[in-house]
Coordinates of C-alpha atoms in Angstrom, one line a residue:
M1 CA -79.6 -70.4 -19.7
T2 CA -78.4 -69.8 -23.2
L3 CA -75.9 -72.0 -25.0
T4 CA -73.3 -69.2 -24.8
Q5 CA -73.8 -68.8 -21.0
Y6 CA -73.5 -72.5 -20.5
G7 CA -70.3 -72.6 -22.5
Y8 CA -68.9 -69.8 -20.5
Q9 CA -69.7 -71.4 -17.1
R10 CA -68.3 -74.7 -18.3
S11 CA -65.1 -73.0 -19.4
L12 CA -64.7 -71.5 -15.9
R13 CA -65.2 -74.9 -14.2
L14 CA -62.5 -76.4 -16.4
L15 CA -60.1 -73.5 -15.8
A16 CA -60.6 -73.3 -12.1
P17 CA -58.3 -76.2 -11.2
I18 CA -55.6 -74.8 -13.6
L19 CA -55.9 -71.3 -12.0
L20 CA -55.6 -72.8 -8.5
V21 CA -52.5 -74.8 -9.5
C22 CA -50.9 -71.6 -11.0
L23 CA -51.7 -69.6 -7.8
C24 CA -50.3 -72.3 -5.6
A25 CA -47.2 -72.5 -7.7
Q26 CA -46.7 -68.8 -7.5
L27 CA -47.1 -68.8 -3.7
A28 CA -44.7 -71.7 -3.4
F29 CA -42.2 -69.8 -5.5
A30 CA -42.4 -66.8 -3.3
Q31 CA -40.0 -67.2 -0.4
V32 CA -38.4 -64.9 2.2
V33 CA -35.3 -65.9 4.2
T34 CA -34.2 -63.8 7.2
Y35 CA -31.2 -64.1 9.5
S36 CA -30.9 -63.5 13.2
A37 CA -28.3 -61.0 14.6
P38 CA -25.7 -62.2 17.0
S39 CA -25.2 -60.5 20.4
G40 CA -22.3 -58.1 20.6
V41 CA -23.1 -56.2 17.4
S42 CA -24.4 -52.6 17.3
M43 CA -28.1 -52.6 16.5
S44 CA -30.4 -49.7 15.5
G45 CA -33.6 -48.6 17.2
D46 CA -34.5 -46.1 14.6
Y47 CA -36.5 -48.4 12.3
I48 CA -38.6 -51.6 12.6
V49 CA -38.7 -53.7 9.5
K50 CA -41.0 -56.6 8.6
V51 CA -40.6 -58.6 5.4
G52 CA -43.3 -61.2 4.5
G53 CA -44.7 -60.7 8.0
K54 CA -41.3 -61.6 9.6
N55 CA -39.3 -59.1 11.8
I56 CA -35.8 -58.8 10.5
P57 CA -32.8 -57.3 12.5
V58 CA -31.9 -53.7 11.9
Y59 CA -28.2 -53.0 12.3
R60 CA -26.4 -49.7 13.1
S61 CA -23.5 -48.4 11.0
G62 CA -21.1 -45.7 12.2
S63 CA -20.3 -44.3 15.5
P64 CA -20.1 -40.6 16.4
G65 CA -16.5 -39.5 17.2
A66 CA -14.9 -42.6 15.8
L67 CA -12.7 -40.5 13.6
P68 CA -13.4 -36.8 14.4
Q69 CA -13.4 -34.4 11.5
P70 CA -13.0 -30.6 11.4
A71 CA -16.1 -28.4 11.1
P72 CA -18.3 -28.2 9.3
Y73 CA -18.2 -32.0 8.8
D74 CA -20.5 -33.6 11.4
K75 CA -20.2 -37.4 11.4
T76 CA -23.2 -37.9 13.6
T77 CA -25.4 -37.1 10.6
D78 CA -23.8 -40.0 8.7
L79 CA -25.0 -42.7 11.0
C80 CA -27.4 -45.1 9.2
S81 CA -29.4 -48.2 9.8
F82 CA -29.4 -51.3 7.5
A83 CA -31.3 -54.6 7.2
T84 CA -30.9 -57.5 4.9
F85 CA -32.9 -60.5 3.6
D86 CA -33.2 -63.0 0.8
F87 CA -36.3 -63.6 -1.3
S88 CA -37.7 -65.1 -4.5
G89 CA -40.8 -64.1 -6.4
S90 CA -41.9 -61.0 -4.5
A91 CA -41.8 -59.8 -0.9
Q92 CA -44.0 -57.4 1.1
V93 CA -42.1 -54.9 3.2
E94 CA -43.4 -52.9 6.1
I95 CA -41.4 -50.2 7.9
T96 CA -42.1 -48.2 10.9
S97 CA -40.0 -45.7 12.9
P98 CA -40.3 -44.5 16.4
V99 CA -37.9 -41.6 15.5
Y100 CA -38.8 -40.3 12.0
P101 CA -42.2 -39.7 10.3
L102 CA -42.3 -41.7 7.1
G103 CA -45.0 -39.8 5.2
N104 CA -42.6 -37.8 3.0
A105 CA -39.8 -40.3 2.9
V106 CA -37.9 -40.8 -0.4
V107 CA -37.0 -44.2 -1.7
R108 CA -33.8 -44.3 -3.8
P109 CA -33.1 -45.3 -6.5
A110 CA -36.2 -44.9 -8.5
S111 CA -34.8 -47.3 -11.1
K112 CA -35.8 -50.2 -8.9
G113 CA -39.5 -49.4 -9.4
V114 CA -40.4 -49.3 -5.8
V115 CA -43.4 -47.1 -5.0
P116 CA -44.2 -46.9 -1.3
S117 CA -47.4 -45.9 0.5
V118 CA -47.8 -44.8 4.1
T119 CA -50.9 -45.4 6.2
G120 CA -51.0 -44.9 9.9
G121 CA -47.3 -44.3 10.1
V122 CA -46.5 -47.6 8.3
M123 CA -44.6 -47.6 5.0
R124 CA -45.5 -50.5 2.7
F125 CA -44.1 -51.6 -0.6
T126 CA -43.4 -54.7 -2.6
V127 CA -40.0 -55.7 -4.0
T128 CA -40.1 -57.9 -7.1
K129 CA -36.5 -57.8 -8.3
A130 CA -33.6 -59.3 -6.5
F131 CA -30.7 -56.9 -5.9
S132 CA -33.3 -54.3 -4.9
H133 CA -30.9 -52.5 -2.6
L134 CA -32.7 -49.4 -1.4
S135 CA -32.2 -46.2 0.6
I136 CA -35.2 -45.1 2.6
E137 CA -34.7 -41.5 3.5
P138 CA -37.2 -39.7 5.8
N139 CA -34.6 -37.2 6.9
G140 CA -32.9 -36.4 3.6
K141 CA -29.5 -38.1 3.3
H142 CA -29.1 -38.3 7.1
Q143 CA -29.7 -41.4 9.2
P144 CA -31.4 -43.4 6.4
L145 CA -32.5 -47.0 6.4
L146 CA -30.6 -49.1 3.9
L147 CA -32.5 -52.2 2.8
F148 CA -30.7 -55.0 1.0
A149 CA -33.0 -57.4 -0.9
N150 CA -30.9 -60.3 -2.1
P151 CA -31.7 -63.4 -4.2
I152 CA -31.9 -66.7 -2.3
D153 CA -28.4 -68.0 -1.6
V154 CA -27.9 -71.3 -3.4
N155 CA -25.1 -73.8 -3.6
V156 CA -24.1 -73.2 0.0
P157 CA -21.0 -75.3 0.8
A158 CA -21.0 -77.8 3.6
P159 CA -19.1 -76.6 6.7
D160 CA -16.7 -79.6 6.5
A161 CA -16.2 -79.5 2.7
P162 CA -12.6 -79.6 1.6
G163 CA -11.0 -76.2 1.2
V164 CA -14.0 -74.4 2.9
V165 CA -13.6 -72.0 5.8
Y166 CA -17.1 -71.8 7.2
L167 CA -18.2 -69.1 9.6
G168 CA -21.7 -70.0 10.8
P169 CA -24.2 -67.7 12.6
G170 CA -22.6 -65.9 15.5
L171 CA -19.9 -63.4 16.3
H172 CA -16.3 -64.1 15.1
K173 CA -13.1 -62.1 15.5
G174 CA -9.8 -62.0 13.7
L175 CA -8.1 -62.0 10.4
I176 CA -8.9 -64.8 7.9
S177 CA -6.1 -65.6 5.5
L178 CA -7.0 -67.6 2.3
S179 CA -4.8 -69.3 -0.2
S180 CA -5.4 -71.1 -3.6
N181 CA -8.6 -72.9 -4.1
Q182 CA -10.1 -72.0 -0.7
T183 CA -13.6 -70.7 -0.1
L184 CA -14.6 -68.5 2.8
Y185 CA -18.3 -68.7 3.5
L186 CA -20.0 -66.3 5.9
A187 CA -23.4 -67.6 6.6
G188 CA -26.4 -65.3 7.2
G189 CA -26.3 -64.2 10.8
A190 CA -22.5 -64.4 10.9
V191 CA -20.5 -61.3 11.8
L192 CA -16.7 -61.2 11.5
Q193 CA -15.1 -58.4 13.4
G194 CA -11.8 -58.3 11.5
G195 CA -10.7 -58.8 8.0
V196 CA -10.0 -61.1 5.1
F197 CA -6.7 -61.5 3.1
A198 CA -6.6 -63.6 0.0
K199 CA -3.5 -64.5 -2.1
G200 CA -3.5 -67.3 -4.7
K201 CA -5.7 -68.8 -7.5
G202 CA -9.4 -69.8 -7.5
I203 CA -10.3 -68.1 -4.2
T204 CA -13.9 -67.3 -3.3
I205 CA -15.3 -65.1 -0.5
R206 CA -19.1 -65.3 -0.3
G207 CA -22.2 -65.6 1.8
R208 CA -24.8 -63.4 3.5
G209 CA -22.8 -62.5 6.6
I210 CA -21.2 -59.2 7.6
V211 CA -17.5 -58.1 8.0
D212 CA -17.5 -55.4 10.7
G213 CA -14.5 -53.0 11.1
L214 CA -16.0 -50.7 13.7
P215 CA -14.4 -52.3 16.8
A216 CA -11.0 -51.7 15.2
V217 CA -11.9 -48.1 14.4
M218 CA -13.1 -47.5 17.9
A219 CA -10.1 -49.1 19.5
N220 CA -7.7 -46.9 17.6
K221 CA -9.7 -43.8 16.5
G222 CA -7.1 -42.9 13.9
P223 CA -5.4 -44.0 10.7
Q224 CA -2.9 -46.1 12.5
V225 CA -5.2 -49.1 12.6
R226 CA -4.0 -51.7 10.1
W227 CA -4.9 -55.0 8.7
Y228 CA -3.3 -55.6 5.3
R229 CA -3.3 -52.6 2.9
D230 CA -5.8 -51.0 5.2
A231 CA -8.6 -53.0 3.7
M232 CA -11.2 -55.2 5.4
V233 CA -11.1 -57.5 2.3
C234 CA -7.9 -57.6 0.4
G235 CA -6.9 -59.6 -2.6
Q236 CA -3.2 -59.6 -3.6
D237 CA -1.7 -61.4 -6.5
C238 CA -4.9 -63.3 -7.1
T239 CA -6.1 -65.1 -10.2
N240 CA -9.8 -65.9 -10.6
L241 CA -11.0 -64.3 -7.4
R242 CA -14.7 -64.1 -6.5
V243 CA -16.2 -61.9 -3.8
E244 CA -20.0 -62.0 -3.6
G245 CA -23.0 -61.5 -1.4
I246 CA -21.5 -60.2 1.9
I247 CA -21.9 -56.9 3.7
L248 CA -18.9 -54.8 4.6
K249 CA -19.6 -52.5 7.5
D250 CA -17.6 -49.6 8.9
A251 CA -14.3 -50.1 7.1
F252 CA -11.2 -49.0 9.0
G253 CA -9.6 -48.0 5.6
S254 CA -10.9 -49.2 2.3
A255 CA -13.6 -51.8 2.3
V256 CA -12.2 -53.8 -0.6
T257 CA -8.7 -53.6 -2.1
Y258 CA -7.3 -55.5 -5.1
H259 CA -3.6 -55.5 -5.7
R260 CA -2.1 -57.0 -8.9
C261 CA -5.0 -59.4 -9.5
I262 CA -6.3 -60.8 -12.8
G263 CA -9.8 -62.1 -13.2
V264 CA -11.9 -60.7 -10.3
T265 CA -15.7 -61.0 -10.1
T266 CA -17.4 -58.8 -7.4
D267 CA -21.1 -59.3 -7.2
N268 CA -23.8 -58.2 -4.8
I269 CA -21.5 -56.6 -2.3
K270 CA -23.0 -54.1 0.1
I271 CA -20.6 -51.5 1.6
V272 CA -21.9 -49.4 4.5
G273 CA -19.7 -47.0 6.3
D274 CA -18.9 -43.4 7.3
Q275 CA -15.2 -43.4 6.5
G276 CA -12.7 -44.8 4.0
D277 CA -13.1 -45.8 0.3
G278 CA -15.3 -48.5 -1.2
F279 CA -13.2 -50.2 -3.8
H280 CA -9.4 -49.6 -4.1
N281 CA -8.0 -51.2 -7.3
F282 CA -4.3 -51.2 -8.0
N283 CA -2.9 -52.9 -11.2
T284 CA -5.9 -55.2 -11.4
G285 CA -7.3 -56.3 -14.7
D286 CA -10.3 -58.2 -16.0
L287 CA -12.3 -56.9 -13.0
H288 CA -16.1 -57.0 -13.1
I289 CA -18.3 -55.4 -10.4
S290 CA -22.1 -55.8 -10.6
D291 CA -25.3 -55.3 -8.5
C292 CA -23.4 -53.7 -5.6
F293 CA -24.5 -51.0 -3.1
I294 CA -21.7 -48.6 -1.9
R295 CA -22.1 -46.0 0.7
T296 CA -18.8 -44.5 1.8
D297 CA -17.2 -41.4 3.3
D298 CA -14.4 -41.3 0.7
D299 CA -14.3 -42.4 -2.9
C300 CA -16.6 -45.2 -3.9
V301 CA -14.4 -46.5 -6.7
Y302 CA -10.7 -45.6 -6.9
L303 CA -8.4 -46.9 -9.6
G304 CA -4.8 -46.2 -8.8
V305 CA -1.1 -47.0 -9.2
S306 CA 0.8 -49.8 -7.4
W307 CA 4.4 -50.5 -7.0
A308 CA 4.7 -52.5 -10.2
Q309 CA 4.5 -52.1 -13.9
T310 CA 2.3 -55.2 -14.4
P311 CA -0.3 -56.3 -14.6
L312 CA -2.2 -53.5 -16.4
T313 CA -5.4 -52.1 -15.1
D314 CA -7.0 -53.3 -18.3
I315 CA -10.7 -54.2 -18.7
V316 CA -12.7 -53.0 -15.7
T317 CA -16.5 -53.0 -15.8
M318 CA -19.1 -51.9 -13.4
T319 CA -22.9 -52.2 -13.9
R320 CA -26.2 -52.1 -12.1
C321 CA -24.8 -50.5 -8.9
S322 CA -26.0 -47.8 -6.5
L323 CA -23.3 -45.4 -5.3
W324 CA -23.1 -42.8 -2.5
T325 CA -20.2 -40.8 -1.1
N326 CA -20.5 -38.3 1.7
R327 CA -17.5 -36.1 0.9
A328 CA -15.5 -37.3 -2.1
N329 CA -15.7 -38.7 -5.6
I330 CA -18.0 -41.5 -6.8
W331 CA -15.2 -42.4 -9.3
R332 CA -11.6 -41.4 -9.0
I333 CA -9.4 -42.7 -11.8
G334 CA -5.8 -41.8 -10.9
S335 CA -4.6 -39.3 -8.3
G336 CA -1.4 -37.9 -9.8
W337 CA 0.7 -39.9 -7.3
Q338 CA 4.5 -39.6 -8.0
Q339 CA 6.1 -41.2 -5.0
L340 CA 5.2 -44.9 -5.6
G341 CA 7.9 -45.8 -8.1
V342 CA 7.3 -46.7 -11.8
P343 CA 3.7 -47.2 -12.6
S344 CA 2.1 -49.4 -15.2
P345 CA 2.0 -47.6 -18.6
S346 CA -1.7 -47.2 -18.8
M347 CA -5.2 -47.8 -17.3
R348 CA -7.5 -48.7 -20.1
N349 CA -10.8 -50.2 -21.2
L350 CA -12.8 -48.9 -18.2
T351 CA -16.6 -49.2 -18.6
F352 CA -19.3 -48.1 -16.2
T353 CA -23.0 -48.6 -17.2
N354 CA -26.5 -48.5 -15.7
I355 CA -25.6 -46.9 -12.4
D356 CA -27.4 -44.7 -9.9
V357 CA -25.6 -42.0 -8.0
L358 CA -27.7 -41.4 -4.9
H359 CA -25.6 -38.7 -3.2
Y360 CA -22.2 -37.1 -3.6
D361 CA -20.0 -34.5 -1.9
T362 CA -22.0 -31.6 -0.5
Y363 CA -19.6 -30.3 2.1
P364 CA -18.4 -26.7 1.7
Y365 CA -14.6 -26.9 1.9
D366 CA -12.4 -24.9 -0.4
H367 CA -13.8 -27.0 -3.2
Q368 CA -16.4 -29.7 -3.8
N369 CA -15.6 -33.0 -5.4
P370 CA -17.2 -33.9 -8.8
V371 CA -19.0 -37.2 -9.3
A372 CA -16.2 -38.4 -11.5
R373 CA -12.6 -37.2 -11.4
I374 CA -10.5 -38.7 -14.2
G375 CA -6.9 -37.6 -13.9
G376 CA -4.4 -40.4 -14.3
N377 CA -1.1 -40.8 -12.5
K378 CA 2.5 -39.8 -13.2
D379 CA 3.8 -41.2 -16.5
Q380 CA 0.6 -43.2 -17.0
N381 CA -2.0 -42.9 -19.8
V382 CA -5.8 -43.3 -19.3
E383 CA -7.5 -44.5 -22.4
H384 CA -10.7 -46.1 -23.7
V385 CA -13.1 -45.0 -20.9
R386 CA -16.8 -45.2 -21.2
F387 CA -19.7 -44.1 -18.9
E388 CA -23.2 -44.8 -20.1
N389 CA -26.7 -44.6 -18.6
I390 CA -25.7 -42.9 -15.4
R391 CA -28.4 -41.3 -13.2
I392 CA -27.2 -38.7 -10.8
N393 CA -29.1 -37.0 -7.9
R394 CA -27.5 -33.6 -7.6
E395 CA -28.1 -31.4 -4.5
G396 CA -26.8 -28.1 -5.8
Q397 CA -23.1 -28.9 -5.8
S398 CA -20.8 -26.6 -7.9
E399 CA -19.0 -29.5 -9.5
L400 CA -20.2 -32.4 -11.6
W401 CA -17.7 -34.0 -13.9
E402 CA -13.9 -33.6 -14.4
V403 CA -11.5 -35.0 -17.1
K404 CA -8.4 -33.2 -16.1
T405 CA -4.7 -34.1 -15.5
Y406 CA -2.7 -33.3 -12.5
K407 CA 0.4 -31.0 -12.4
D408 CA 3.8 -32.3 -13.6
T409 CA 2.5 -35.8 -14.3
N410 CA 3.1 -36.4 -18.0
T411 CA -0.3 -38.0 -18.4
K412 CA -2.2 -38.6 -21.6
I413 CA -6.0 -39.0 -21.3
S414 CA -7.7 -40.1 -24.5
D415 CA -10.7 -41.9 -26.0
C416 CA -13.3 -41.1 -23.3
Y417 CA -17.0 -41.4 -24.2
F418 CA -19.8 -40.2 -21.8
K419 CA -23.3 -41.0 -23.0
D420 CA -26.8 -40.7 -21.5
I421 CA -26.0 -39.1 -18.3
F422 CA -29.1 -37.8 -16.5
V423 CA -28.7 -35.2 -13.8
T424 CA -31.7 -34.3 -11.7
G425 CA -32.4 -33.1 -8.2
A426 CA -31.7 -29.6 -6.7
F427 CA -31.0 -27.1 -9.5
N428 CA -29.9 -24.3 -7.1
E429 CA -29.4 -21.9 -10.1
T430 CA -26.4 -24.0 -11.4
Y431 CA -26.1 -27.0 -13.5
G432 CA -22.9 -28.4 -12.1
A433 CA -19.5 -27.8 -13.8
I434 CA -18.0 -30.0 -16.4
R435 CA -14.3 -29.5 -16.7
V436 CA -12.0 -30.9 -19.4
G437 CA -8.3 -30.0 -19.7
A438 CA -4.6 -30.6 -19.0
I439 CA -3.2 -28.5 -16.2
D440 CA 0.2 -28.0 -18.0
A441 CA 1.9 -28.7 -21.3
L442 CA 3.4 -32.0 -20.1
S443 CA 0.0 -33.6 -20.4
T444 CA -2.8 -33.8 -22.9
V445 CA -6.5 -34.6 -23.1
S446 CA -7.9 -35.7 -26.4
D447 CA -10.8 -37.4 -28.1
V448 CA -13.4 -36.9 -25.4
T449 CA -17.1 -37.1 -26.4
F450 CA -20.2 -36.1 -24.4
E451 CA -23.4 -37.4 -25.9
N452 CA -26.9 -36.7 -24.6
I453 CA -25.8 -35.2 -21.3
M454 CA -29.0 -33.9 -19.7
R455 CA -28.6 -31.6 -16.7
H456 CA -31.9 -30.7 -15.1
G457 CA -33.8 -31.2 -18.3
Q458 CA -31.3 -29.3 -20.5
L459 CA -29.1 -30.9 -23.1
T460 CA -25.5 -30.0 -22.5
L461 CA -23.4 -28.6 -25.4
E462 CA -20.0 -26.9 -25.5
T463 CA -21.6 -23.5 -25.1
S464 CA -23.9 -24.6 -22.2
P465 CA -23.4 -23.0 -18.7
G466 CA -20.8 -24.6 -16.6
V467 CA -18.9 -26.3 -19.4
H468 CA -15.1 -25.5 -19.3
A469 CA -12.9 -26.9 -22.0
G470 CA -9.3 -25.9 -21.0
S471 CA -5.9 -25.8 -22.6
N472 CA -3.8 -28.7 -24.0
T473 CA -6.9 -30.5 -25.3
S474 CA -8.1 -31.6 -28.8
N475 CA -11.2 -33.1 -30.2
I476 CA -13.5 -32.4 -27.3
T477 CA -17.1 -33.0 -28.6
F478 CA -20.6 -32.4 -27.2
I479 CA -23.4 -34.0 -29.2
G480 CA -27.1 -34.9 -28.7
S481 CA -30.6 -33.9 -29.5
T482 CA -32.8 -31.3 -27.9
T483 CA -35.6 -33.8 -28.2
A484 CA -33.8 -36.4 -26.0
G485 CA -36.0 -39.0 -24.4
N486 CA -37.9 -38.5 -21.2
L487 CA -35.7 -38.3 -18.1
P488 CA -35.9 -41.2 -15.7
P489 CA -37.5 -40.4 -12.3
T490 CA -35.0 -39.8 -9.5
I491 CA -37.1 -40.3 -6.5
S492 CA -40.1 -42.3 -5.3
R493 CA -42.0 -40.5 -2.6
A494 CA -44.4 -42.2 -0.2
T495 CA -48.1 -41.6 -1.1
N496 CA -50.9 -40.7 1.3
G497 CA -48.2 -39.9 3.9
K498 CA -49.2 -39.0 7.4

């Protein structure tokens, strides 16, 4: 043995204990937490999911015929399954389906970095990032499996702590009302068939449980069903409100509504349904939404007018979210409403960044909805709006983006900046229309910039196909470089699929 060989082997002997300690620490850090499902809740037989070798419950969202819609809209195609778990470190996921072959399934969004493989009908992949909320789609956008990978829930309140309303594992029914300095905690495995209403200061709604609106929908089968403001979770006149971690299933109206609130943090909310809006926000400022998954039938995010002039809808941010609507807008900022009294004078400082649009309206009515519809309300300005790093999966829809006022509204839209918007998916011989304009001389649209808008690999400029800059506008600018950076991937397909 040479001196060099001896030194090498001695180094390995010295390093072995250190490597063993590091490996043990890594294994100790990796953790998977699952929650049992209570009886009396709709479960899915379409998928079987294991995480870290543990079976986890798979729930069903939606019900055919709950709210029948005219042809060609078939709500049976909008049923979906979902499962949820918490983890740290990394987690190994295995999925099988007795209904759908998984060999060509798509996992969205690709920005989560999940690359699946399929062997013997079993899909496998590893998640390494918390908030890896995924859509596994073996049948296109129909009947997917939604998988919610959360961080470990920490600082769980004691059930008997002062000011805590604690819903433990099991089935609960009714409307929970919260006032100042109260916390509602829905434990993992808890399902509340009902709603939550909050009014006051310092209120928190959190946990890993589920709020389920489907029984109310099925009991009424129509828009007459009511809690408060038609929302499963409603905050009214709140200051410093937190909503985090829970799943909202099958809303009977909007999943979440905020009225006249200041200082709202919404984090890691999962909205799953086949009707209603995701977030309804009226006269709410200092609102921050992050790491959420929203799958709705109607608008994912709606900013509208309330029955008061204050507070302003001022400072709204949304980041690191995945959004999906079946037949409406992803974002709708204003609706042109005139019948609700005197609105606040403006909606302003609205920022949306690092967001994946998984699917949006594909239904062939008299028109298709764009991803974003920015229109304002009567006698209300919309100003200082920014969208940046938005990834859109397009499926051949005619419409893409709209900055356009409504008729007879006296609306001023100004200072809007749209940057690094990447559109991929089905080209279908069209790029998706971008429309900018004021519908009449009462309103104006000004100072709108589109920078590095890439539609199907093509930089969008003012002369590009599908770009429509209408009347009553000024300073509408398209800028960018034909050598823009590589497009991000939009799908991750299973490999070796059979």
